[in-house]
XYZ file of C-alpha atoms in Angstrom:
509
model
C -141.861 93.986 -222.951
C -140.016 96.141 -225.768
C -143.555 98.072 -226.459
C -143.803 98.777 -222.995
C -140.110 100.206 -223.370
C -141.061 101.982 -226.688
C -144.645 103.368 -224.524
C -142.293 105.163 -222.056
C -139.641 106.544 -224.582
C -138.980 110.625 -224.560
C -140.094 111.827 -227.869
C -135.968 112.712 -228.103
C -134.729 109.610 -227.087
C -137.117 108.178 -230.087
C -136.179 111.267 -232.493
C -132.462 109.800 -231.808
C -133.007 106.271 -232.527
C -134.629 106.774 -235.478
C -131.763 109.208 -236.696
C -129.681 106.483 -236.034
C -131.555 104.405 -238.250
C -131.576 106.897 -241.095
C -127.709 106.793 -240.550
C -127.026 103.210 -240.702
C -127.205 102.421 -237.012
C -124.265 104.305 -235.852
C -123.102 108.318 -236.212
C -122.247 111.347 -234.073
C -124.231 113.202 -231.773
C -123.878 116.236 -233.724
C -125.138 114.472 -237.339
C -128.122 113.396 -235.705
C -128.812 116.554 -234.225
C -128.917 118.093 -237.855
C -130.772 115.521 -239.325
C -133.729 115.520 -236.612
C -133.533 119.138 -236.070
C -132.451 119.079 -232.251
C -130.158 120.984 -230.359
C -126.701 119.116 -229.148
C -127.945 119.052 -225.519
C -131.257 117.538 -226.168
C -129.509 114.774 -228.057
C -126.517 114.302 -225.954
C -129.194 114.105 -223.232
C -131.350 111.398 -224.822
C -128.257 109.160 -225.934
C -127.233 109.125 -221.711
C -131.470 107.767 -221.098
C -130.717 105.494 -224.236
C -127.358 103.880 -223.013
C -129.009 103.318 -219.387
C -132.194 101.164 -221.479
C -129.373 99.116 -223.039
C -130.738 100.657 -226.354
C -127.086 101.870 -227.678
C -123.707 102.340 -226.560
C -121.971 105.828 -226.085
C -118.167 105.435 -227.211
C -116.130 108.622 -225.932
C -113.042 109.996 -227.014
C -110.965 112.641 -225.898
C -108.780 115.393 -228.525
C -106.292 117.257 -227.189
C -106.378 120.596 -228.954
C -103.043 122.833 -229.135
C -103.118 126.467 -229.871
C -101.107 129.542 -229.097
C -101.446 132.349 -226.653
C -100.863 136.156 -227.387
C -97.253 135.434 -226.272
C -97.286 132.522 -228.166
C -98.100 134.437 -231.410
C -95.425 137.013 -230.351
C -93.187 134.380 -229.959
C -94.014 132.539 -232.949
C -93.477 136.065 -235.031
C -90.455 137.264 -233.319
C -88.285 134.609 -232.199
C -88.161 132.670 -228.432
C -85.821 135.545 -226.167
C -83.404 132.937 -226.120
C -83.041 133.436 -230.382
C -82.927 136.752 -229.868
C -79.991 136.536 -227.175
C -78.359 133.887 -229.976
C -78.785 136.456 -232.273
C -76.706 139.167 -230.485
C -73.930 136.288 -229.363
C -73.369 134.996 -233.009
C -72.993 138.751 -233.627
C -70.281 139.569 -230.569
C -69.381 135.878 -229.531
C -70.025 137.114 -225.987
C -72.599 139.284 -224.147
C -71.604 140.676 -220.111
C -74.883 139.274 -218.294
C -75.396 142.895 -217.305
C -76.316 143.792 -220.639
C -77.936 141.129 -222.316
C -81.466 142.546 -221.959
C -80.836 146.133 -223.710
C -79.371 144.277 -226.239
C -81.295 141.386 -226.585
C -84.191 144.025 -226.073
C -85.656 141.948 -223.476
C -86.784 142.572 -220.044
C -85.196 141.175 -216.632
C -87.813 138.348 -216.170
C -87.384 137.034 -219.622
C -83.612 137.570 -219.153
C -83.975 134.919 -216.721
C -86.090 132.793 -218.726
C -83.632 132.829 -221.668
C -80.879 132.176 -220.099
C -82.327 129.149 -218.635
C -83.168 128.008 -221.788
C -79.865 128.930 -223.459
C -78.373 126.510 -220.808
C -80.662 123.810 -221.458
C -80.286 124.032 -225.494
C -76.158 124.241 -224.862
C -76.200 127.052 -227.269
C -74.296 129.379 -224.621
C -72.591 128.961 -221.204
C -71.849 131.695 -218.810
C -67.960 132.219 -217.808
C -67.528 134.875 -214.917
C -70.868 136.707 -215.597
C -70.235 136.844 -219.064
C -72.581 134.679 -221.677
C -70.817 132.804 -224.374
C -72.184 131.288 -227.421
C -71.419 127.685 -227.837
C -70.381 125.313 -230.972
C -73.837 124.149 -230.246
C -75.686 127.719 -230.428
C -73.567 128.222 -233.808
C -75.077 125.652 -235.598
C -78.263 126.390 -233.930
C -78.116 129.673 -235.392
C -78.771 128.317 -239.242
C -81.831 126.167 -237.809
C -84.952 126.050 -236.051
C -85.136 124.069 -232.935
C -88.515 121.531 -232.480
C -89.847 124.703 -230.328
C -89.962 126.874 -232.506
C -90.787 124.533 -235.736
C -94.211 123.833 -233.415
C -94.547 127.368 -233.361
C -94.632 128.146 -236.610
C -97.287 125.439 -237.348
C -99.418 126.802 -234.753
C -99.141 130.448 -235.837
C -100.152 128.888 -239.436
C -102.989 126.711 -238.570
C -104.043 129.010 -235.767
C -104.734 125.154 -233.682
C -103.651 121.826 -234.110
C -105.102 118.025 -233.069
C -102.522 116.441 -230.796
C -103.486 113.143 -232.010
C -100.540 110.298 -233.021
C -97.940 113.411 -233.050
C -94.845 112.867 -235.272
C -91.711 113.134 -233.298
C -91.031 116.285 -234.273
C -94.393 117.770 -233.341
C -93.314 115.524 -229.835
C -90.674 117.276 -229.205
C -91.414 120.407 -229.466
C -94.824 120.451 -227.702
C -92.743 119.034 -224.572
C -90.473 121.361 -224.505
C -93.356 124.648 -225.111
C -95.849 122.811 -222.361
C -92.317 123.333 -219.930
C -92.659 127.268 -220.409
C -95.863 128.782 -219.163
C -97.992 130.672 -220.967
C -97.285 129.995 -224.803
C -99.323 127.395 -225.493
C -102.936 126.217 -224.316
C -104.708 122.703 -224.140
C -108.020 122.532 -224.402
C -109.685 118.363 -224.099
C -112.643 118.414 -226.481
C -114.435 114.946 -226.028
C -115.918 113.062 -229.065
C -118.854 110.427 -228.832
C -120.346 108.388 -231.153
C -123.410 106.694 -230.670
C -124.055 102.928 -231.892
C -127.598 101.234 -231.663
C -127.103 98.307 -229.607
C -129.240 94.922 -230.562
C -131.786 95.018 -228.529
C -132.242 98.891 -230.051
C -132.420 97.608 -233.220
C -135.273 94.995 -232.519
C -136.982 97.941 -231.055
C -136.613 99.835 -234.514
C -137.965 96.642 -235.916
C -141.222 97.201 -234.264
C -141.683 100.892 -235.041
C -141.555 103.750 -233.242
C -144.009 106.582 -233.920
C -142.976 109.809 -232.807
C -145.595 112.408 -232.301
C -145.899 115.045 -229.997
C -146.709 113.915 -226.177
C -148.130 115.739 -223.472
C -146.247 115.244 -219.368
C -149.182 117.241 -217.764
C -152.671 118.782 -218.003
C -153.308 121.799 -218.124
C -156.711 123.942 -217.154
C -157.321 125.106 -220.491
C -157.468 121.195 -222.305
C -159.353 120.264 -219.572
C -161.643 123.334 -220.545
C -162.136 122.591 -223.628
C -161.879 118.872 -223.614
C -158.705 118.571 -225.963
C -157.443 116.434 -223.306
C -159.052 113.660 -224.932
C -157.170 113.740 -228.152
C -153.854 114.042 -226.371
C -151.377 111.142 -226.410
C -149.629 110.890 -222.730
C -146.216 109.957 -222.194
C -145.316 106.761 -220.265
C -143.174 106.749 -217.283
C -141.018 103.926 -215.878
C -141.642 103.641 -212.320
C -138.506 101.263 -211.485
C -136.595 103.678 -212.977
C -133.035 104.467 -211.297
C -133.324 108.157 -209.562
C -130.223 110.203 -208.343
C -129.134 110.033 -204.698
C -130.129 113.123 -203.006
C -128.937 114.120 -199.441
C -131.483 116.102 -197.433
C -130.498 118.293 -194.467
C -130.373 116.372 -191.372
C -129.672 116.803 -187.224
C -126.233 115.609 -186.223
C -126.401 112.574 -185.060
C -125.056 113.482 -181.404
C -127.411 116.486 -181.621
C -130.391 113.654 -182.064
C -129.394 111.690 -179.504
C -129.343 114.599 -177.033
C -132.705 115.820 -178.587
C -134.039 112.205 -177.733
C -132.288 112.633 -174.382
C -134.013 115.753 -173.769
C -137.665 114.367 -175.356
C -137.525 111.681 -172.608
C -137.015 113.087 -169.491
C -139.736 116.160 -170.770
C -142.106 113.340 -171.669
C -141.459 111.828 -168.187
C -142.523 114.719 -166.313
C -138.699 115.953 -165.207
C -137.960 120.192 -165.801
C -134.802 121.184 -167.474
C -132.000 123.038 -165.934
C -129.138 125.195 -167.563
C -125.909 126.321 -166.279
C -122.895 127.887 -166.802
C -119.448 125.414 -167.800
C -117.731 127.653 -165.863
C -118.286 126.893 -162.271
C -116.199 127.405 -158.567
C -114.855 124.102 -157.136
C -117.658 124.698 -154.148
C -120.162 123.909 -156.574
C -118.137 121.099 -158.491
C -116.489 119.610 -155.740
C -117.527 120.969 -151.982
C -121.395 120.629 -152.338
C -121.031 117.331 -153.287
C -118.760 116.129 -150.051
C -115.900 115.686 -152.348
C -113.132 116.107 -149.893
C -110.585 118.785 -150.817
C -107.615 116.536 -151.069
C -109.714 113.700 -153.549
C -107.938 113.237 -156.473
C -109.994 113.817 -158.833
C -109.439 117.587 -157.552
C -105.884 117.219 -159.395
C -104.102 119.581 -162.148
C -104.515 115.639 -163.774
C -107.973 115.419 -163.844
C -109.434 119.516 -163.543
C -108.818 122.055 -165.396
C -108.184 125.015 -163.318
C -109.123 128.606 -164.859
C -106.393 131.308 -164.805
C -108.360 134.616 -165.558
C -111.064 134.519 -163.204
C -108.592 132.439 -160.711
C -111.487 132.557 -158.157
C -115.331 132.896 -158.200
C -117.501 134.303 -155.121
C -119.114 132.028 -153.484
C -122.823 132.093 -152.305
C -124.310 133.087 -148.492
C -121.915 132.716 -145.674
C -124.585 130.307 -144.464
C -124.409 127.483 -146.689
C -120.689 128.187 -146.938
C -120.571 127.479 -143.119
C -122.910 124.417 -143.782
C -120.581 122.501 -146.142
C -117.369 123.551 -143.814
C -118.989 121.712 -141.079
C -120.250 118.654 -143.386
C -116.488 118.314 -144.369
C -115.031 118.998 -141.405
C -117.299 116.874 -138.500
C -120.268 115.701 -140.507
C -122.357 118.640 -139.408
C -125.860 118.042 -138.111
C -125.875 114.700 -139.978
C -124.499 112.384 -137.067
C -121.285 111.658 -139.722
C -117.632 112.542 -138.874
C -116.833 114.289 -141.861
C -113.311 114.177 -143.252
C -111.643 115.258 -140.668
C -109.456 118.056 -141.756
C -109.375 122.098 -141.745
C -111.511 123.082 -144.892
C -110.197 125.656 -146.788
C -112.278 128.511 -148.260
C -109.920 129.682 -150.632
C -109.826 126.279 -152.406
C -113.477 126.361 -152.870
C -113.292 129.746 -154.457
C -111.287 128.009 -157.489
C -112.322 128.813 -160.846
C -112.688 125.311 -163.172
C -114.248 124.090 -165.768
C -117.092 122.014 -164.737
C -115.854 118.066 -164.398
C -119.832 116.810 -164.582
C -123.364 118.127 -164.582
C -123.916 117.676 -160.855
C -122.950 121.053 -159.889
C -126.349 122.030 -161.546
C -128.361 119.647 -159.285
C -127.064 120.707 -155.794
C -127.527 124.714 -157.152
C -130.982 123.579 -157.853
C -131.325 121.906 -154.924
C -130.145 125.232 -153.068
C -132.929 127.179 -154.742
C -136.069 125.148 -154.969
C -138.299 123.326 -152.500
C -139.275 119.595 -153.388
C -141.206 117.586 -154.621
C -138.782 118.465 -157.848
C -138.046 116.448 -160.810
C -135.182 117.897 -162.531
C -132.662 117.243 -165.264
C -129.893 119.043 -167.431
C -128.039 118.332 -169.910
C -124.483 119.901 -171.216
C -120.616 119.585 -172.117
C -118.352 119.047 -168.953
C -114.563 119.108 -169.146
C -111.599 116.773 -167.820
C -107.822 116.217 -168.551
C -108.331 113.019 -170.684
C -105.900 111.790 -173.180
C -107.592 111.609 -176.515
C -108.046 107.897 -177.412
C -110.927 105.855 -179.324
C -113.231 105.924 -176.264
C -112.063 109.135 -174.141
C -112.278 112.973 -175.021
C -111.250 116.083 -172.798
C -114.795 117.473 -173.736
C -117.880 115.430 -173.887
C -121.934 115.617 -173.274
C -123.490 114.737 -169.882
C -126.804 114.024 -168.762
C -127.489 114.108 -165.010
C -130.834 114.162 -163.606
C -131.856 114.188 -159.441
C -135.756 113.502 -157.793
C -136.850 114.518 -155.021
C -139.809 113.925 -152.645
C -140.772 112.874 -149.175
C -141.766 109.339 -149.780
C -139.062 108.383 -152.807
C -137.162 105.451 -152.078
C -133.863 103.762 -154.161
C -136.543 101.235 -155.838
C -138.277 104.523 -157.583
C -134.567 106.058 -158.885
C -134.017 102.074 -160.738
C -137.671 102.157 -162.136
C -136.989 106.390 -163.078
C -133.534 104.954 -165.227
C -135.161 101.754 -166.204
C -138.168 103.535 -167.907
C -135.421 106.072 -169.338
C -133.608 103.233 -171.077
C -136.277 101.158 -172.218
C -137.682 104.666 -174.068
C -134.273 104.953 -176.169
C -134.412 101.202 -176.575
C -132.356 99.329 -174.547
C -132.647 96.647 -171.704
C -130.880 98.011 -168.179
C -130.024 96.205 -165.036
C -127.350 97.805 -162.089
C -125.003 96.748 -159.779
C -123.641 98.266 -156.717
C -120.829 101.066 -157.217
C -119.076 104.141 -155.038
C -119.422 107.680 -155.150
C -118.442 110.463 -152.781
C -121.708 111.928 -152.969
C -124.521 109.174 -153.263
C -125.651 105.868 -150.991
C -126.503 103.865 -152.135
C -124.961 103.847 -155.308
C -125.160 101.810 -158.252
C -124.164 101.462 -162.021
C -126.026 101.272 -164.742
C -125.612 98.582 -167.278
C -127.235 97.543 -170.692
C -127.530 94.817 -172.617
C -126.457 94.665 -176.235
C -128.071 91.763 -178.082
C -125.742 91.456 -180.928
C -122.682 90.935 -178.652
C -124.796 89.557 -175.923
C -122.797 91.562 -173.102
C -123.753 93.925 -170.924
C -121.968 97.082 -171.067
C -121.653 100.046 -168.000
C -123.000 103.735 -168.895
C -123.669 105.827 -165.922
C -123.538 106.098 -162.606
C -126.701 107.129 -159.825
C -127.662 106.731 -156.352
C -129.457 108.626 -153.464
C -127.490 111.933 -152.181
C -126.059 111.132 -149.035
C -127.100 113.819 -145.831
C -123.790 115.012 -146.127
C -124.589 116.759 -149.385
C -128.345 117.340 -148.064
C -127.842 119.100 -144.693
C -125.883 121.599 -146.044
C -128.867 122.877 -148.947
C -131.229 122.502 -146.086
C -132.968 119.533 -148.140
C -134.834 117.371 -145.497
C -136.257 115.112 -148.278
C -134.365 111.794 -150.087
C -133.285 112.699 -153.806
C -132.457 110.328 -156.403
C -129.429 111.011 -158.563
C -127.954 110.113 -161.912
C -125.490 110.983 -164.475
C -124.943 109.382 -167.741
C -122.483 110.114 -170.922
C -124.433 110.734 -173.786
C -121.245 110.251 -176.323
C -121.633 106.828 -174.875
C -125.176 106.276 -175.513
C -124.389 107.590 -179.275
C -121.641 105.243 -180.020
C -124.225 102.189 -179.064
C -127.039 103.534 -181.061
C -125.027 104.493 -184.267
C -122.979 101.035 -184.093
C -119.668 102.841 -184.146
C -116.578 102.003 -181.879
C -114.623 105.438 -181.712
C -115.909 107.908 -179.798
C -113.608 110.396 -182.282
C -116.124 109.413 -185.223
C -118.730 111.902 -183.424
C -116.707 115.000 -183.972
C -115.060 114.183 -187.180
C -116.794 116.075 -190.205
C -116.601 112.904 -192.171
C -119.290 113.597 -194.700
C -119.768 110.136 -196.524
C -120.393 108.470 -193.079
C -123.374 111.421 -192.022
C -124.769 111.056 -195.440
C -125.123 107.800 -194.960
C -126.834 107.934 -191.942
C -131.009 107.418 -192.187
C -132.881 110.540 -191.243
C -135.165 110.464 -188.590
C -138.483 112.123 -188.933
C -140.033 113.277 -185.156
């Protein structure tokens, strides 16, 4: 076992356990670089491969180092401004505030700064804008204050170790790390190295260093030099360093999956605008005028455009009479005076449908279409609602399809991204039959709803001048995310919470 350890050694991680030999088993990084003619880095390097073998152990200290700046030195040379304003006071006994910096020769900011200090030593107090020296700043004048002692040491031994300080050298650096700019602090770390015990069975053995080649090259393979060459080992359960590749967002894949599907499947995909007129939204889809879901509540209404023109005068006239009577579809309708004007509202589109019945409008079955795209409603921001979310809605059309062919469409749909579906009945304004779509999650053994479909009723039909049955369906994909990714709020999806989409295991097409 150790000889397969010594087989796969660096040549520097060997150079530095054998300098660690030569120096009793234990020294610093930067002895054993002189003493097997390495730089610091290739050593320093080494000893981290070394201490991750269990080989020896890497003891760190930190120094604080103290030393002065170019103010510092001026400082240190000339006296802190408050000395120099003690200076003039012992001199006068009092200074007018006014004048303290031509005669402390001083400018305004250090002014301030002095008399700050001044205050805080209780060598002068100021009486009516006048500064007068204290008892305190009298004796003060004989004698240095810790300050300035530390400053004088510096200026003499250019830097100093702050290491066990006396409490003198305390003092002072306190007060000088208060003031900026006099002083810096540099942290220099120390190490020392220290050959564990299973290192030093491994000396024991012997360790030959010799050169060792990583690769091969065309030239020893030329030649046939190869031969003479001694390789270097490699551990292959080695630790290696997490790595984070570039990745899709994770609601991005699931509407690329989305999308992969219903392409796969045969459907065509359909793009729209999120701004849309509430004939589209609402009117085309027999969504009487005064439904609730028409509300300031639930829409957002657009100010600048207000309205948005609406298409021919003939399917206008087709959807009046669908709301109105029923039309040419043997229904009553609503019952009430439609209103033009309302359907000329500018919103923001409430679900994908409004791309289905414009389809609809301009293309002649058999069709198999399906969009998907961000809709909008006034939701109160909670763990499983947002104002803006992802929609995928999907109709089929043809002369002979039937209700059973829209459950196999969505059941076929479900089973490709993994799930298990079944339905039960539901109501929507624009579809019967309707029904919703639930699926079953094994670990919680529940089923759980996800989208609604059905067959367009003639009410919606009639109007587009579609004589054919279509199958409709509309599911949130936010939804669908939150199942697959095993998360519970809905916010997680839009947070940029980088630890959680590292995490997350990329998925190769």
């Amino acid at each position: 076992m150790l000889q397969n350890i010594i087989d796969e050694l660096h040549i520097y991680e060997k150079k530095v356990l054998k300098g660690l030999e030569s120096l009793d088993y234990e020294s610093t990084p930067e002895k054993i670089a002189e003493t097997q003619d390495m730089n610091i880095k290739s050593v320093m390097s080494a000893a981290g491969s070394l201490e991750s073998k269990g080989l020896i152990e890497v003891q760190k200290d930190v120094d604080e180092i103290i030393s002065l700046s170019d103010t510092g030195k001026e400082y240190a040379e000339e006296g802190l401004p408050e000395r120099k304003i003690l200076r003039v006071l012992n001199e006068e006994g009092s200074i007018p505030m006014k004048d303290i910096g031509s005669k402390a020769d001083l400018d305004s900011s250090e002014v301030k700064v002095a008399i700050g200090w001044l205050r805080k030593k209780k060598w002068a107090l100021i009486d009516k804008g006048t500064v007068k020296i204290t008892e305190e700043g009298k004796e003060a004048v004989s004698k240095e204050y810790t300050d300035e002692m530390l400053l004088d040491k510096l200026l003499d031994a250019n830097k100093m170790l702050l290491f066990n300080p006396t409490q003198l050298i305390k003092e002072g650096f306190d007060l000088l790390r208060k003031r900026k700019g006099i002083i810096h602090v540099k942290k220099e770390p120390k190490y020392n190295l220290k050959v564990t015990e299973k290192g030093k069975e491994l000396l024991d053995m012997g360790i030959e260093i010799r050169e060792e080649a990583t690769q091969l090259t065309h030239e020893q393979l030329k030649t046939g030099s190869w031969k003479n060459l001694k390789f270097r080992g490699y551990d292959v359960h080695a630790e290696y360093p997490d790595f984070f590749p570039g990745k899709m967002h994770p609601l991005q894949r699931t509407i690329e999956d989305i999308r992969q599907i219903f392409l796969k499947m045969g459907f065509t995909e359909s793009k729209g605008s999120i701004l849309e007129s509430a004939f589209w939204n609402f009117d085309c889809l027999f969504q009487p005028q005064d439904h609730a879901a028409r509300e300031m509540q639930d829409t957002f209404y657009i100010k600048e455009p207000r309205t948005v023109n609406l298409p021919s005068n003939e399917l206008v006239e087709n959807v009046r009479r669908a709301h109105e009577n029923g039309g040419a579809t043997g229904s009553e309708g609503w019952g009430y005076s439609w209103d033009v004007d309302v359907a000329k509202q500018s919103v923001l589109r409430t679900h994908t449908t409004c791309l289905s019945t414009r389809y609809l409008a301009e293309h002649e079955p058999p069709i198999k279409m399906f969009s998907v795209g961000r809709v909008f409603r006034r939701e109160t921001i909670t763990y499983k609602h947002l104002p803006e979310f992802h929609q995928v809605e999907g109709i089929v059309a043809a002369e002979d399809l039937t209700f059973k062919n829209l459950l196999g469409y969505l059941k076929e749909f479900y089973r490709k991204l993994g799930f298990k579906a079944r339905f039960r009945p539901a109501y929507f304004p624009y579809t019967y039959l309707s029904v919703e779509s639930e699926i079953y999650l094994p670990d919680k053994k529940t089923w759980i709803e996800l989208g609604g479909s059905g067959m367009f009723r003639p009410e919606v039909l009639e109007p587009l001048g579609v004589e054919t049955p279509v199958a409709a369906f509309g599911i949130g994909i936010e939804r669908l995310a939150m199942l697959r990714l095993g998360i519970k709020d809905i916010r997680m999806l839009y947070k940029s919470d980088i630890g959680w989409l590292r995490d997350l295991p990329v998925i190769l097409d």
